[in-house]
Coordinates of C-alpha atoms and ligand atoms in Angstrom, one line a residue:
X1 CA 6.4 20.3 18.9
X2 CA 5.7 19.9 15.1
X3 CA 5.4 23.2 13.2
X4 CA 1.6 23.5 12.3
X5 CA 2.4 25.5 9.2
X6 CA 4.5 22.7 7.7
X7 CA 2.8 19.6 6.0
X8 CA 3.5 16.4 7.8
X9 CA 6.0 14.0 6.1
X10 CA 4.5 11.4 3.8
X11 CA 3.8 8.2 5.7
X12 CA 6.1 5.3 5.0
X13 CA 4.9 2.9 2.2
X14 CA 6.1 -0.1 4.1
X15 CA 4.5 0.7 7.5
X16 CA 6.8 0.5 10.5
X17 CA 10.2 1.6 9.3
X18 CA 11.9 0.0 12.3
X19 CA 10.8 -3.5 11.0
X20 CA 12.8 -3.0 7.8
X21 CA 16.3 -4.2 7.0
X22 CA 19.0 -1.6 6.4
X23 CA 18.8 -2.4 2.6
X24 CA 15.0 -2.0 2.6
X25 CA 15.2 1.4 4.2
X26 CA 17.9 2.5 1.8
X27 CA 16.2 1.3 -1.4
X28 CA 12.8 2.5 -0.4
X29 CA 14.3 5.9 0.4
X30 CA 16.0 5.9 -3.0
X31 CA 12.8 5.1 -4.7
X32 CA 11.0 7.8 -2.8
X33 CA 13.5 10.4 -3.7
X34 CA 13.4 9.4 -7.4
X35 CA 9.7 9.2 -7.3
X36 CA 9.0 12.5 -5.6
X37 CA 11.6 14.6 -7.5
X38 CA 11.6 13.0 -11.0
X39 CA 8.8 10.5 -11.6
X40 CA 5.8 12.3 -10.1
X41 CA 6.4 15.6 -12.0
X42 CA 6.8 13.7 -15.3
X43 CA 3.9 11.2 -14.9
X44 CA 1.2 13.4 -16.6
X45 CA 3.3 13.5 -19.8
X46 CA 3.5 9.7 -20.3
X47 CA -0.2 9.5 -19.5
X48 CA -1.2 12.3 -21.9
X49 CA 1.0 11.0 -24.8
X50 CA 0.7 7.3 -24.0
X51 CA 4.5 7.3 -24.4
X52 CA 7.1 5.3 -22.6
X53 CA 9.0 6.8 -19.6
X54 CA 12.5 6.5 -21.1
X55 CA 13.8 9.3 -18.8
X56 CA 12.6 7.4 -15.8
X57 CA 14.4 4.3 -16.9
X58 CA 17.5 6.3 -17.4
X59 CA 17.2 7.4 -13.8
X60 CA 16.5 3.9 -12.6
X61 CA 19.6 2.7 -14.6
X62 CA 21.8 5.4 -13.1
X63 CA 20.6 4.6 -9.6
X64 CA 21.5 0.9 -10.1
X65 CA 17.9 -0.2 -9.7
X66 CA 17.7 -2.1 -13.0
X67 CA 19.9 -4.7 -11.1
X68 CA 17.8 -4.7 -8.0
X69 CA 17.1 -8.4 -8.1
X70 CA 20.3 -9.4 -9.9
X71 CA 22.3 -11.5 -7.3
X72 CA 25.2 -9.7 -5.7
X73 CA 27.6 -12.3 -7.1
X74 CA 26.6 -11.0 -10.5
X75 CA 27.1 -7.3 -9.6
X76 CA 23.4 -6.5 -8.7
X77 CA 21.8 -5.3 -5.5
X78 CA 20.7 -8.8 -4.6
X79 CA 17.3 -7.7 -3.2
X80 CA 14.9 -10.4 -2.0
X81 CA 11.2 -10.6 -2.8
X82 CA 10.1 -8.5 0.1
X83 CA 12.6 -5.7 -0.5
X84 CA 11.7 -5.5 -4.2
X85 CA 8.0 -5.3 -3.7
X86 CA 8.3 -2.6 -1.2
X87 CA 10.5 -0.6 -3.6
X88 CA 8.0 -1.3 -6.4
X89 CA 5.1 0.0 -4.2
X90 CA 7.0 3.2 -3.5
X91 CA 7.6 3.7 -7.2
X92 CA 3.9 3.1 -7.9
X93 CA 3.1 5.8 -5.5
X94 CA 4.6 8.4 -7.9
X95 CA 4.1 6.9 -11.4
X96 CA 2.1 3.8 -11.9
X97 CA 3.2 3.2 -15.5
X98 CA 6.9 3.4 -14.5
X99 CA 6.4 1.0 -11.6
X100 CA 4.4 -1.5 -13.7
X101 CA 6.9 -1.5 -16.6
X102 CA 9.8 -1.7 -14.2
X103 CA 8.2 -4.8 -12.7
X104 CA 8.2 -6.6 -16.1
X105 CA 12.0 -6.0 -16.2
X106 CA 12.7 -6.9 -12.6
X107 CA 10.6 -10.1 -12.8
X108 CA 12.8 -11.4 -15.6
X109 CA 15.9 -11.1 -13.4
X110 CA 14.0 -12.5 -10.4
X111 CA 12.8 -15.6 -12.2
X112 CA 16.3 -16.3 -13.5
X113 CA 17.8 -15.3 -10.1
X114 CA 16.5 -16.3 -6.7
X115 CA 13.4 -18.1 -7.9
X116 CA 15.5 -20.4 -10.2
X117 CA 18.0 -20.9 -7.3
X118 CA 15.2 -22.3 -5.1
X119 CA 14.1 -24.9 -7.6
X120 CA 15.3 -28.4 -8.4
X121 CA 17.8 -28.8 -11.2
X122 CA 20.4 -31.4 -12.1
X123 CA 24.0 -30.3 -11.4
X124 CA 24.5 -30.0 -15.2
X125 CA 21.4 -27.8 -15.6
X126 CA 22.3 -25.6 -12.7
X127 CA 25.8 -25.0 -14.1
X128 CA 24.5 -24.3 -17.6
X129 CA 21.9 -21.9 -16.1
X130 CA 24.7 -20.2 -14.2
X131 CA 26.7 -19.8 -17.4
X132 CA 23.7 -18.4 -19.4
X133 CA 22.3 -16.1 -16.7
X134 CA 25.7 -14.5 -16.3
X135 CA 25.3 -13.2 -19.9
X136 CA 21.8 -11.8 -19.1
X137 CA 22.8 -10.3 -15.8
X138 CA 25.9 -8.7 -17.3
X139 CA 23.7 -7.1 -20.0
X140 CA 21.6 -5.6 -17.2
X141 CA 24.3 -4.6 -14.8
X142 CA 27.1 -3.5 -17.1
X143 CA 25.2 -2.4 -20.2
X144 CA 21.9 -1.2 -18.6
X145 CA 19.8 -3.4 -20.9
X146 CA 16.1 -3.7 -20.2
X147 CA 14.0 -6.9 -20.4
X148 CA 10.3 -7.2 -20.6
X149 CA 7.8 -10.0 -20.0
X150 CA 5.2 -10.5 -22.7
X151 CA 3.2 -13.7 -22.0
X152 CA -0.4 -12.7 -22.7
X153 CA -1.8 -14.1 -26.0
X154 CA -5.5 -13.4 -25.9
X155 CA -6.3 -17.1 -25.2
X156 CA -6.3 -19.3 -22.1
X157 CA -2.5 -19.6 -21.8
X158 CA -1.8 -16.5 -19.7
X159 CA -4.3 -17.8 -17.2
X160 CA -2.3 -21.0 -17.0
X161 CA -5.1 -23.0 -18.5
X162 CA -3.6 -24.0 -21.8
X163 CA -0.1 -24.3 -23.3
X164 CA 1.4 -21.2 -24.8
X165 CA 0.3 -20.6 -28.4
X166 CA 3.7 -19.1 -29.1
X167 CA 5.8 -22.0 -30.3
X168 CA 9.6 -22.7 -30.1
X169 CA 11.2 -25.5 -32.1
X170 CA 14.9 -26.5 -31.9
X171 CA 17.1 -25.2 -34.7
X172 CA 18.6 -28.2 -36.4
X173 CA 21.7 -26.5 -37.8
X174 CA 25.1 -26.1 -36.1
X175 CA 24.2 -22.9 -34.3
X176 CA 21.6 -24.7 -32.2
X177 CA 19.1 -22.5 -30.4
X178 CA 15.4 -22.1 -31.2
X179 CA 13.0 -20.8 -33.8
X180 CA 10.1 -18.8 -32.2
X181 CA 6.8 -18.0 -33.8
X182 CA 3.7 -16.5 -32.4
X183 CA 2.0 -13.4 -31.1
X184 CA 1.9 -11.7 -27.7
X185 CA -0.6 -9.1 -26.8
X186 CA -0.2 -6.4 -24.2
X187 CA 3.6 -6.5 -24.5
X188 CA 4.5 -3.7 -22.0
X189 CA 7.7 -1.9 -23.0
X190 CA 7.1 -2.5 -26.7
X191 CA 9.7 -0.6 -28.6
X192 CA 11.5 0.2 -25.3
X193 CA 12.8 -3.2 -24.1
X194 CA 16.1 -4.5 -25.5
X195 CA 15.0 -8.1 -24.9
X196 CA 11.5 -9.6 -24.8
X197 CA 11.3 -12.4 -22.3
X198 CA 8.9 -14.6 -24.2
X199 CA 7.1 -17.7 -22.8
X200 CA 6.7 -20.4 -25.5
X201 CA 5.7 -24.0 -25.8
X202 CA 8.6 -26.2 -26.9
X203 CA 7.5 -28.5 -29.6
X204 CA 10.0 -31.3 -29.6
X205 CA 10.9 -32.5 -26.1
X206 CA 11.8 -35.9 -24.7
X207 CA 8.1 -36.6 -23.8
X208 CA 6.7 -35.3 -27.1
X209 CA 6.4 -31.5 -26.4
X210 CA 3.5 -29.2 -26.8
X211 CA 2.2 -29.3 -23.2
X212 CA 2.3 -26.8 -20.3
X213 CA 5.3 -28.8 -18.9
X214 CA 7.2 -27.9 -22.1
X215 CA 7.1 -24.1 -21.5
X216 CA 10.3 -22.4 -22.3
X217 CA 11.3 -18.9 -21.4
X218 CA 13.4 -17.2 -24.0
X219 CA 15.0 -13.7 -24.3
X220 CA 14.2 -12.5 -27.8
X221 CA 16.4 -9.5 -28.9
X222 CA 14.2 -6.6 -29.9
X223 CA 16.3 -6.2 -33.1
X224 CA 16.2 -9.9 -34.2
X225 CA 15.0 -10.4 -37.7
X226 CA 11.3 -11.4 -37.6
X227 CA 10.4 -9.3 -34.5
X228 CA 7.6 -6.8 -35.2
X229 CA 5.5 -4.5 -33.1
X230 CA 2.0 -3.7 -34.2
X231 CA -1.3 -2.2 -33.0
X232 CA -2.6 0.9 -31.4
X233 CA -2.0 1.9 -27.8
X234 CA -4.7 4.3 -26.5
X235 CA -6.0 2.7 -23.3
X236 CA -7.9 3.9 -20.3
X237 CA -5.0 3.8 -17.9
X238 CA -1.4 2.7 -17.4
X239 CA -0.8 4.5 -20.6
X240 CA 3.0 4.8 -20.2
X241 CA 3.5 1.1 -20.3
X242 CA 3.0 1.1 -24.1
X243 CA 1.7 -2.5 -24.2
X244 CA 1.3 -3.1 -27.9
X245 CA 1.3 -6.4 -29.9
X246 CA 4.5 -8.3 -30.5
X247 CA 4.7 -10.5 -33.6
X248 CA 7.4 -13.2 -33.8
X249 CA 7.8 -14.5 -37.3
X250 CA 10.2 -17.5 -37.2
X251 CA 12.7 -15.6 -35.0
X252 CA 16.0 -17.4 -34.4
X253 CA 17.5 -17.1 -30.9
X254 CA 20.7 -18.8 -29.7
X255 CA 20.8 -21.4 -26.9
X256 CA 21.9 -18.6 -24.6
X257 CA 18.5 -17.0 -25.0
X258 CA 17.2 -19.4 -22.3
X259 CA 16.3 -17.4 -19.2
X260 CA 15.5 -20.6 -17.4
X261 CA 16.4 -24.2 -18.3
X262 CA 13.9 -26.1 -20.4
X263 CA 10.9 -27.1 -18.3
X264 CA 11.9 -25.0 -15.3
X265 CA 9.1 -22.4 -15.8
X266 CA 6.5 -25.1 -15.2
X267 CA 8.2 -26.1 -11.9
X268 CA 8.4 -22.4 -10.9
X269 CA 4.7 -21.8 -11.6
X270 CA 3.8 -24.8 -9.4
X271 CA 6.2 -24.2 -6.5
X272 CA 6.8 -20.4 -6.3
X273 CA 3.4 -18.7 -6.6
X274 CA 4.7 -15.3 -5.4
X275 CA 6.3 -15.0 -8.9
X276 CA 2.8 -14.1 -10.1
X277 CA 2.2 -11.5 -7.3
X278 CA 4.6 -8.9 -8.4
X279 CA 2.1 -6.8 -10.3
X280 CA 0.1 -5.8 -7.2
X281 CA 2.8 -3.7 -5.4
X282 CA 2.4 -1.0 -8.1
X283 CA -1.3 -0.8 -7.1
X284 CA -0.4 -0.7 -3.4
X285 CA 1.5 2.4 -4.3
X286 CA -1.4 3.9 -6.2
X287 CA -3.7 3.3 -3.2
X288 CA -1.2 5.1 -1.0
X289 CA -1.0 8.0 -3.5
X290 CA -4.8 8.4 -3.7
X291 CA -4.8 8.6 0.1
X292 CA -1.9 11.0 0.3
X293 CA -3.6 13.3 -2.3
X294 CA -6.9 13.3 -0.4
X295 CA -5.2 14.3 2.8
X296 CA -3.3 17.1 1.1
X297 CA -6.3 18.3 -0.8
X298 CA -8.6 18.4 2.2
X299 CA -5.9 20.2 4.2
X300 CA -5.6 22.8 1.4
X301 CA -2.0 21.9 0.7
X302 CA -2.0 20.6 -2.9
X303 CA 0.5 22.8 -4.8
X304 CA -1.1 24.9 -7.6
X305 CA -4.5 24.9 -5.9
X306 CA -6.0 27.6 -3.7
X307 CA -5.3 27.0 0.1
X308 CA -8.9 26.1 0.7
X309 CA -9.4 23.7 3.7
X310 CA -12.2 21.1 3.5
X311 CA -11.1 18.9 6.4
X312 CA -13.5 20.4 9.0
X313 CA -16.6 18.7 7.4
X314 CA -17.6 15.5 9.3
X315 CA -18.4 13.7 6.0
X316 CA -14.9 14.3 4.8
X317 CA -13.5 13.0 8.0
X318 CA -15.6 9.8 7.8
X319 CA -14.5 9.3 4.2
X320 CA -10.8 9.7 5.1
X321 CA -11.2 7.3 8.0
X322 CA -12.8 4.7 5.6
X323 CA -9.9 5.2 3.2
X324 CA -7.3 4.8 5.9
X325 CA -8.9 1.6 7.3
X326 CA -9.0 0.1 3.8
X327 CA -5.4 1.3 3.1
X328 CA -4.1 -0.3 6.4
X329 CA -6.0 -3.6 5.7
X330 CA -4.4 -3.6 2.2
X331 CA -0.9 -2.8 3.5
X332 CA -1.1 -5.4 6.3
X333 CA -1.8 -8.2 3.8
X334 CA 0.7 -6.8 1.3
X335 CA 3.5 -6.8 3.9
X336 CA 2.7 -10.2 5.4
X337 CA 2.6 -12.0 2.0
X338 CA 5.7 -10.1 0.9
X339 CA 7.6 -11.7 3.8
X340 CA 6.1 -15.1 3.1
X341 CA 7.6 -15.5 -0.4
X342 CA 9.4 -18.8 -0.6
X343 CA 9.5 -22.1 -2.5
X344 CA 6.7 -24.5 -1.6
X345 CA 4.7 -22.2 0.7
X346 CA 2.0 -24.2 2.6
X347 CA -1.6 -24.1 1.4
X348 CA -2.5 -21.4 4.0
X349 CA 0.2 -19.1 2.6
X350 CA -0.9 -19.7 -1.0
X351 CA -4.5 -18.9 -0.1
X352 CA -3.4 -15.7 1.7
X353 CA -1.3 -14.7 -1.3
X354 CA -4.4 -14.9 -3.6
X355 CA -6.4 -13.0 -1.0
X356 CA -3.7 -10.3 -0.8
X357 CA -3.4 -9.9 -4.5
X358 CA -7.1 -9.6 -4.9
X359 CA -7.4 -7.2 -2.0
X360 CA -4.6 -4.9 -3.3
X361 CA -6.0 -4.7 -6.9
X362 CA -9.6 -4.2 -5.8
X363 CA -8.9 -1.9 -2.9
X364 CA -6.6 0.4 -4.9
X365 CA -9.5 1.1 -7.3
X366 CA -12.0 1.5 -4.5
X367 CA -9.7 3.9 -2.5
X368 CA -9.3 6.0 -5.7
X369 CA -13.1 6.0 -6.2
X370 CA -13.7 7.3 -2.6
X371 CA -10.9 9.8 -3.1
X372 CA -12.6 11.3 -6.2
X373 CA -16.0 11.4 -4.5
X374 CA -14.5 13.0 -1.4
X375 CA -12.3 15.6 -2.9
X376 CA -14.9 16.6 -5.5
X377 CA -15.0 18.1 -9.0
X378 CA -12.0 20.4 -8.9
X379 CA -9.8 17.5 -7.7
X380 CA -10.4 15.4 -10.8
X381 CA -9.3 17.9 -13.3
X382 CA -6.5 16.7 -15.6
X383 CA -4.1 19.2 -14.0
X384 CA -4.1 17.1 -10.9
X385 CA -2.9 13.5 -10.5
X386 CA -6.1 12.0 -8.9
X387 CA -8.0 11.3 -12.1
X388 CA -4.9 9.5 -13.5
X389 CA -4.6 7.4 -10.3
X390 CA -8.3 6.5 -10.7
X391 CA -7.8 5.3 -14.3
X392 CA -4.5 3.5 -13.6
X393 CA -6.0 1.7 -10.6
X394 CA -8.8 0.2 -12.8
X395 CA -6.2 -1.8 -14.7
X396 CA -4.9 -3.9 -11.8
X397 CA -7.6 -6.5 -11.4
X398 CA -7.7 -7.2 -15.2
X399 CA -4.1 -8.4 -15.3
X400 CA -3.5 -12.1 -15.9
X401 CA -2.6 -14.6 -14.6
X402 CA -4.3 -13.4 -11.4
X403 CA -7.2 -11.2 -12.4
X404 CA -9.6 -10.5 -9.5
X405 CA -12.1 -13.1 -11.0
X406 CA -9.4 -15.8 -11.3
X407 CA -8.3 -15.2 -7.7
X408 CA -11.8 -15.6 -6.5
X409 CA -12.2 -18.7 -8.7
X410 CA -9.1 -20.4 -7.3
X411 CA -9.6 -19.3 -3.7
X412 CA -13.1 -20.6 -3.5
X413 CA -12.2 -23.9 -5.1
X414 CA -9.0 -24.5 -3.2
X415 CA -10.4 -23.5 0.2
X416 CA -13.1 -26.1 -0.2
X417 CA -11.1 -28.9 -1.8
X418 CA -7.9 -30.6 -1.0
X419 CA -5.6 -31.8 -3.8
X420 CA -7.2 -34.7 -5.7
X421 CA -10.6 -34.4 -4.0
X422 CA -13.7 -35.0 -6.1
X423 CA -17.4 -35.0 -5.5
X424 CA -19.6 -37.9 -6.1
X425 CA -21.8 -37.3 -9.1
X426 CA -25.1 -35.7 -7.9
X427 CA -28.1 -37.7 -9.1
X428 CA -30.9 -35.5 -10.5
Ligands
FAD501 C1 -1.6 -1.8 -18.4 C2 -1.5 -3.3 -18.8 C3 -0.2 -3.8 -19.0 C4 0.0 -5.1 -19.3 N1 1.2 -5.6 -19.5 C5 1.4 -6.9 -19.8 C6 2.7 -7.4 -20.1 O1 3.7 -6.7 -20.0 N2 2.8 -8.7 -20.4 C7 1.7 -9.5 -20.5 O2 1.9 -10.7 -20.7 N3 0.5 -9.1 -20.3 C8 0.3 -7.8 -20.0 N4 -1.0 -7.3 -19.8 C9 -2.1 -8.1 -20.1 C10 -2.9 -8.7 -19.0 O3 -2.1 -9.4 -18.1 C11 -4.0 -9.6 -19.5 O4 -3.5 -10.6 -20.3 C12 -4.9 -8.8 -20.3 O5 -5.4 -7.7 -19.7 C13 -6.1 -9.8 -20.6 O6 -7.0 -9.2 -21.4 P1 -8.0 -10.1 -22.2 O7 -9.1 -9.2 -22.6 O8 -7.4 -10.9 -23.3 O9 -8.5 -11.2 -21.2 P2 -9.3 -12.5 -21.3 O10 -8.3 -13.7 -21.4 O11 -10.2 -12.4 -22.5 O12 -10.0 -12.5 -20.0 C14 -11.1 -11.7 -19.7 C15 -11.5 -11.9 -18.3 O13 -12.0 -13.2 -18.2 C16 -11.5 -13.9 -17.0 N5 -10.9 -15.2 -17.5 C17 -9.9 -15.4 -18.3 N6 -9.5 -16.7 -18.4 C18 -10.4 -17.3 -17.6 C19 -10.6 -18.7 -17.3 N7 -9.8 -19.6 -17.8 N8 -11.5 -19.0 -16.4 C20 -12.3 -18.0 -15.8 N9 -12.2 -16.7 -16.1 C21 -11.2 -16.4 -17.0 C22 -10.5 -13.0 -16.4 O14 -11.0 -12.5 -15.2 C23 -10.3 -11.9 -17.3 O15 -10.2 -10.6 -16.7 C24 -1.2 -6.0 -19.4 C25 -2.5 -5.5 -19.2 C26 -2.6 -4.1 -18.9 C27 -4.0 -3.6 -18.6

């Protein structure tokens, strides 16, 4: 018989725990522990100050989680896509900014890791990639270095509709490597990352250069001459990501800065669409957190608030039921698509992935909206986390390359057209 005076345990972020692997259970448990004991109590500070959660990254480093997607052969935890996104969702449940910033770091290791492994490369390219990624993975695993992923530029490139405006040209001296110049906006972890994983257009390739196919993904050291961070950071939500503007003024990087072989990013973007779906798990966690808070608040169990129960009102019960239904719909899509991540998913899986990403981003904000309305005025004071969850949740569907609008755009078109299909011109 459960003790009626004790709050029930928090529900599992990844649904049925028996469906998880041993590693998934262990790592989600670790994220939950860090989240509950360290990240949640600190979250208001990063939000208030719009400052980076350095302490949380120190904890992630100590727990070995910076290497979560570094292959085991390179000393990492070797987590697959599904495992990582479940862990990311659990982190997002306790501190959205930490989870979103952590994602920028982990994605860098995932792209060079199991995503690169699943793509076509020549034997020479694969062996060179293995040599180079060993350097990057060692930095993460042995030195605790942090990578970020600034690709947004304020034009059409981050939506995948134009080549990157940030340019790389080959250095023509004995050192080799590349010269990089350009500007990245919304560079999360500005001033906190040790390396910025910058997507650029390579100017001089065998077929001329300058196109989307010529994308190159380079790790630019934060302390390289020519790297500068500018701009204010005082946004609505996700304030701890510190996503300022990164200026790259003819920055030289060595050949070993390549996080992927030349041209491989384009192949990855075509063949491994789940690579763009790693932002939404954070928001899955936020949706869960808003639901958790609402339950605790209506039961009169939020620490620091009077033990006033509000759960007996039918309108509250209806609202919680609506939230739970939306949460379960969101979680179901999240888990299904997490487990479908692979190279060359079929069209159905691609469409489902866009639908899932859209659903998580939009539902997270909607669940937070209902939570604020249902809990009422006292619950949205700054002393409680709900108003932060509400603001953080608003950011998800704005994030390129898969904003809510662009998901709808692509879904509508691709559901109705097969590759290469065109309509006859309509005569007026
Ligand atoms: C908290 C936070 C952290 C972020 N961190 C990072 C990061 O670490 N790295 C990074 O690279 N970026 C990051 N971003 C940036 C983000 O991914 C977007 O690039 C940014 O929000 C786009 O803002 P914008 O006003 O320039 O969008 P715009 O490009 O002006 O787009 C505005 C809207 O128009 C629509 N749109 C855009 N292009 C098209 C098109 N071709 N066709 C139809 N509709 C279109 C989209 O729905 C979009 O929402 C972050 C954003 C936030 C909010």
